[in-house]
Amino acid sequence: MGYDYSVQGTVKVTPPIPFPALLPLTQGPDLPIFCLAPSVDDPDAAGPWSDLVGVWALIPEDVPLDQAQPVTVSALAVSHVSKSGAIREPLARFVRLCLAAGHEVVSEL
């Protein structure tokens, strides 16, 4: 017997943060591996561990036409349900990187 832990919603970043500042979240080794996707419902957002750790999608503000300009991320969208309470640490990793880069975060989780 156990409890299900669930979190769904969005954490907004103001102003949008350049994607390279969040790159450590997409490379591991810590789970979950975050992805750049337009929503948690996007088929590309579900990674190989998503059945265990949920979907953690970095939502792009826009994709610049000039490829020399970085993609900016305006939010983190989360859809996570599991038997593990390990939801806090991935959120904390995201918030720490945003705050270290001088950005504000607002939660709608």
PDB file of C-alpha atoms in Angstrom:
ATOM      1  CA  MET A   1       0.000   0.000   0.000  1.00  0.00           C
ATOM      2  CA  GLY A   2       1.202   3.487  -0.691  1.00  0.00           C
ATOM      3  CA  TYR A   3       0.243   6.913  -1.809  1.00  0.00           C
ATOM      4  CA  ASP A   4       0.345   8.368  -5.280  1.00  0.00           C
ATOM      5  CA  TYR A   5       2.192  11.668  -5.577  1.00  0.00           C
ATOM      6  CA  SER A   6       1.027  13.965  -8.323  1.00  0.00           C
ATOM      7  CA  VAL A   7       1.978  17.350  -9.706  1.00  0.00           C
ATOM      8  CA  GLN A   8       0.673  19.021 -12.839  1.00  0.00           C
ATOM      9  CA  GLY A   9       0.977  22.580 -13.948  1.00  0.00           C
ATOM     10  CA  THR A  10       3.392  25.277 -14.993  1.00  0.00           C
ATOM     11  CA  VAL A  11       6.242  27.281 -13.524  1.00  0.00           C
ATOM     12  CA  LYS A  12       6.682  30.524 -15.482  1.00  0.00           C
ATOM     13  CA  VAL A  13      10.038  32.252 -15.926  1.00  0.00           C
ATOM     14  CA  THR A  14      10.295  36.050 -16.167  1.00  0.00           C
ATOM     15  CA  PRO A  15      11.928  37.189 -18.355  1.00  0.00           C
ATOM     16  CA  PRO A  16      12.312  34.078 -20.527  1.00  0.00           C
ATOM     17  CA  ILE A  17      15.652  32.373 -19.907  1.00  0.00           C
ATOM     18  CA  PRO A  18      18.058  31.344 -22.690  1.00  0.00           C
ATOM     19  CA  PHE A  19      17.894  27.594 -23.177  1.00  0.00           C
ATOM     20  CA  PRO A  20      21.685  27.117 -22.761  1.00  0.00           C
ATOM     21  CA  ALA A  21      21.334  28.201 -19.101  1.00  0.00           C
ATOM     22  CA  LEU A  22      19.054  25.183 -18.539  1.00  0.00           C
ATOM     23  CA  LEU A  23      21.107  22.694 -20.538  1.00  0.00           C
ATOM     24  CA  PRO A  24      22.255  20.748 -17.426  1.00  0.00           C
ATOM     25  CA  LEU A  25      18.618  19.711 -16.875  1.00  0.00           C
ATOM     26  CA  THR A  26      18.503  18.021 -20.283  1.00  0.00           C
ATOM     27  CA  GLN A  27      21.700  16.011 -19.944  1.00  0.00           C
ATOM     28  CA  GLY A  28      21.408  14.026 -16.708  1.00  0.00           C
ATOM     29  CA  PRO A  29      22.681  12.072 -14.898  1.00  0.00           C
ATOM     30  CA  ASP A  30      19.892  13.090 -12.510  1.00  0.00           C
ATOM     31  CA  LEU A  31      16.346  12.085 -13.358  1.00  0.00           C
ATOM     32  CA  PRO A  32      14.105  13.359 -14.693  1.00  0.00           C
ATOM     33  CA  ILE A  33      15.688  14.417 -17.952  1.00  0.00           C
ATOM     34  CA  PHE A  34      13.954  17.638 -18.977  1.00  0.00           C
ATOM     35  CA  CYS A  35      13.125  18.203 -22.667  1.00  0.00           C
ATOM     36  CA  LEU A  36      12.449  21.190 -24.892  1.00  0.00           C
ATOM     37  CA  ALA A  37       8.873  20.790 -26.124  1.00  0.00           C
ATOM     38  CA  PRO A  38       5.819  22.976 -26.749  1.00  0.00           C
ATOM     39  CA  SER A  39       3.767  21.136 -24.072  1.00  0.00           C
ATOM     40  CA  VAL A  40       3.697  18.061 -21.852  1.00  0.00           C
ATOM     41  CA  ASP A  41       1.227  16.547 -24.334  1.00  0.00           C
ATOM     42  CA  ASP A  42       3.739  16.742 -27.193  1.00  0.00           C
ATOM     43  CA  PRO A  43       4.820  13.204 -28.229  1.00  0.00           C
ATOM     44  CA  ASP A  44       8.479  14.304 -28.163  1.00  0.00           C
ATOM     45  CA  ALA A  45       8.161  15.359 -24.499  1.00  0.00           C
ATOM     46  CA  ALA A  46       7.869  11.795 -23.211  1.00  0.00           C
ATOM     47  CA  GLY A  47      11.332  10.344 -22.680  1.00  0.00           C
ATOM     48  CA  PRO A  48      12.445   6.813 -21.892  1.00  0.00           C
ATOM     49  CA  TRP A  49      11.851   7.316 -18.142  1.00  0.00           C
ATOM     50  CA  SER A  50       8.585   9.282 -18.349  1.00  0.00           C
ATOM     51  CA  ASP A  51       6.508   6.355 -17.053  1.00  0.00           C
ATOM     52  CA  LEU A  52       8.556   6.538 -13.817  1.00  0.00           C
ATOM     53  CA  VAL A  53       9.399  10.230 -13.459  1.00  0.00           C
ATOM     54  CA  GLY A  54       6.720  11.988 -15.515  1.00  0.00           C
ATOM     55  CA  VAL A  55       7.139  14.587 -18.224  1.00  0.00           C
ATOM     56  CA  TRP A  56       9.166  17.745 -17.522  1.00  0.00           C
ATOM     57  CA  ALA A  57       8.923  20.024 -20.578  1.00  0.00           C
ATOM     58  CA  LEU A  58      10.838  23.278 -20.998  1.00  0.00           C
ATOM     59  CA  ILE A  59       8.399  25.413 -22.985  1.00  0.00           C
ATOM     60  CA  PRO A  60      10.078  27.684 -25.558  1.00  0.00           C
ATOM     61  CA  GLU A  61       8.997  31.326 -25.717  1.00  0.00           C
ATOM     62  CA  ASP A  62       9.846  31.391 -29.385  1.00  0.00           C
ATOM     63  CA  VAL A  63      12.272  29.842 -31.801  1.00  0.00           C
ATOM     64  CA  PRO A  64      14.354  32.617 -33.347  1.00  0.00           C
ATOM     65  CA  LEU A  65      14.684  32.791 -37.103  1.00  0.00           C
ATOM     66  CA  ASP A  66      18.366  33.660 -36.691  1.00  0.00           C
ATOM     67  CA  GLN A  67      20.014  30.427 -35.538  1.00  0.00           C
ATOM     68  CA  ALA A  68      22.777  32.448 -33.885  1.00  0.00           C
ATOM     69  CA  GLN A  69      20.214  33.582 -31.283  1.00  0.00           C
ATOM     70  CA  PRO A  70      19.433  31.109 -28.488  1.00  0.00           C
ATOM     71  CA  VAL A  71      15.979  29.666 -27.935  1.00  0.00           C
ATOM     72  CA  THR A  72      14.426  31.172 -24.812  1.00  0.00           C
ATOM     73  CA  VAL A  73      12.345  29.192 -22.309  1.00  0.00           C
ATOM     74  CA  SER A  74       9.290  30.875 -20.794  1.00  0.00           C
ATOM     75  CA  ALA A  75       8.032  28.038 -18.574  1.00  0.00           C
ATOM     76  CA  LEU A  76       8.410  24.541 -17.230  1.00  0.00           C
ATOM     77  CA  ALA A  77       5.345  22.336 -17.672  1.00  0.00           C
ATOM     78  CA  VAL A  78       5.100  19.228 -15.498  1.00  0.00           C
ATOM     79  CA  SER A  79       2.940  16.135 -15.518  1.00  0.00           C
ATOM     80  CA  HIS A  80       4.105  13.670 -12.878  1.00  0.00           C
ATOM     81  CA  VAL A  81       2.336  10.874 -11.019  1.00  0.00           C
ATOM     82  CA  SER A  82       4.248   8.213  -9.132  1.00  0.00           C
ATOM     83  CA  LYS A  83       4.645   6.277  -5.903  1.00  0.00           C
ATOM     84  CA  SER A  84       7.709   8.374  -5.160  1.00  0.00           C
ATOM     85  CA  GLY A  85       7.664  11.748  -3.479  1.00  0.00           C
ATOM     86  CA  ALA A  86      10.728  12.801  -5.496  1.00  0.00           C
ATOM     87  CA  ILE A  87       9.026  15.802  -7.072  1.00  0.00           C
ATOM     88  CA  ARG A  88      10.643  18.542  -5.036  1.00  0.00           C
ATOM     89  CA  GLU A  89      14.256  18.071  -6.172  1.00  0.00           C
ATOM     90  CA  PRO A  90      13.675  18.422  -9.952  1.00  0.00           C
ATOM     91  CA  LEU A  91      11.648  21.568  -9.308  1.00  0.00           C
ATOM     92  CA  ALA A  92      14.385  22.906  -7.047  1.00  0.00           C
ATOM     93  CA  ARG A  93      17.042  22.243  -9.727  1.00  0.00           C
ATOM     94  CA  PHE A  94      15.009  24.229 -12.266  1.00  0.00           C
ATOM     95  CA  VAL A  95      14.351  27.123  -9.877  1.00  0.00           C
ATOM     96  CA  ARG A  96      18.015  27.297  -8.770  1.00  0.00           C
ATOM     97  CA  LEU A  97      19.226  27.608 -12.376  1.00  0.00           C
ATOM     98  CA  CYS A  98      16.642  30.307 -13.147  1.00  0.00           C
ATOM     99  CA  LEU A  99      17.445  32.334 -10.025  1.00  0.00           C
ATOM    100  CA  ALA A 100      21.206  31.988 -10.592  1.00  0.00           C
ATOM    101  CA  ALA A 101      20.710  33.498 -14.061  1.00  0.00           C
ATOM    102  CA  GLY A 102      18.777  36.446 -12.559  1.00  0.00           C
ATOM    103  CA  HIS A 103      15.255  35.367 -13.543  1.00  0.00           C
ATOM    104  CA  GLU A 104      12.069  35.170 -11.481  1.00  0.00           C
ATOM    105  CA  VAL A 105       9.788  32.143 -11.283  1.00  0.00           C
ATOM    106  CA  VAL A 106       6.052  31.984 -10.617  1.00  0.00           C
ATOM    107  CA  SER A 107       4.386  28.644  -9.898  1.00  0.00           C
ATOM    108  CA  GLU A 108       0.978  27.492 -11.080  1.00  0.00           C
ATOM    109  CA  LEU A 109       1.391  23.913  -9.817  1.00  0.00           C
TER     110      LEU A 109
END
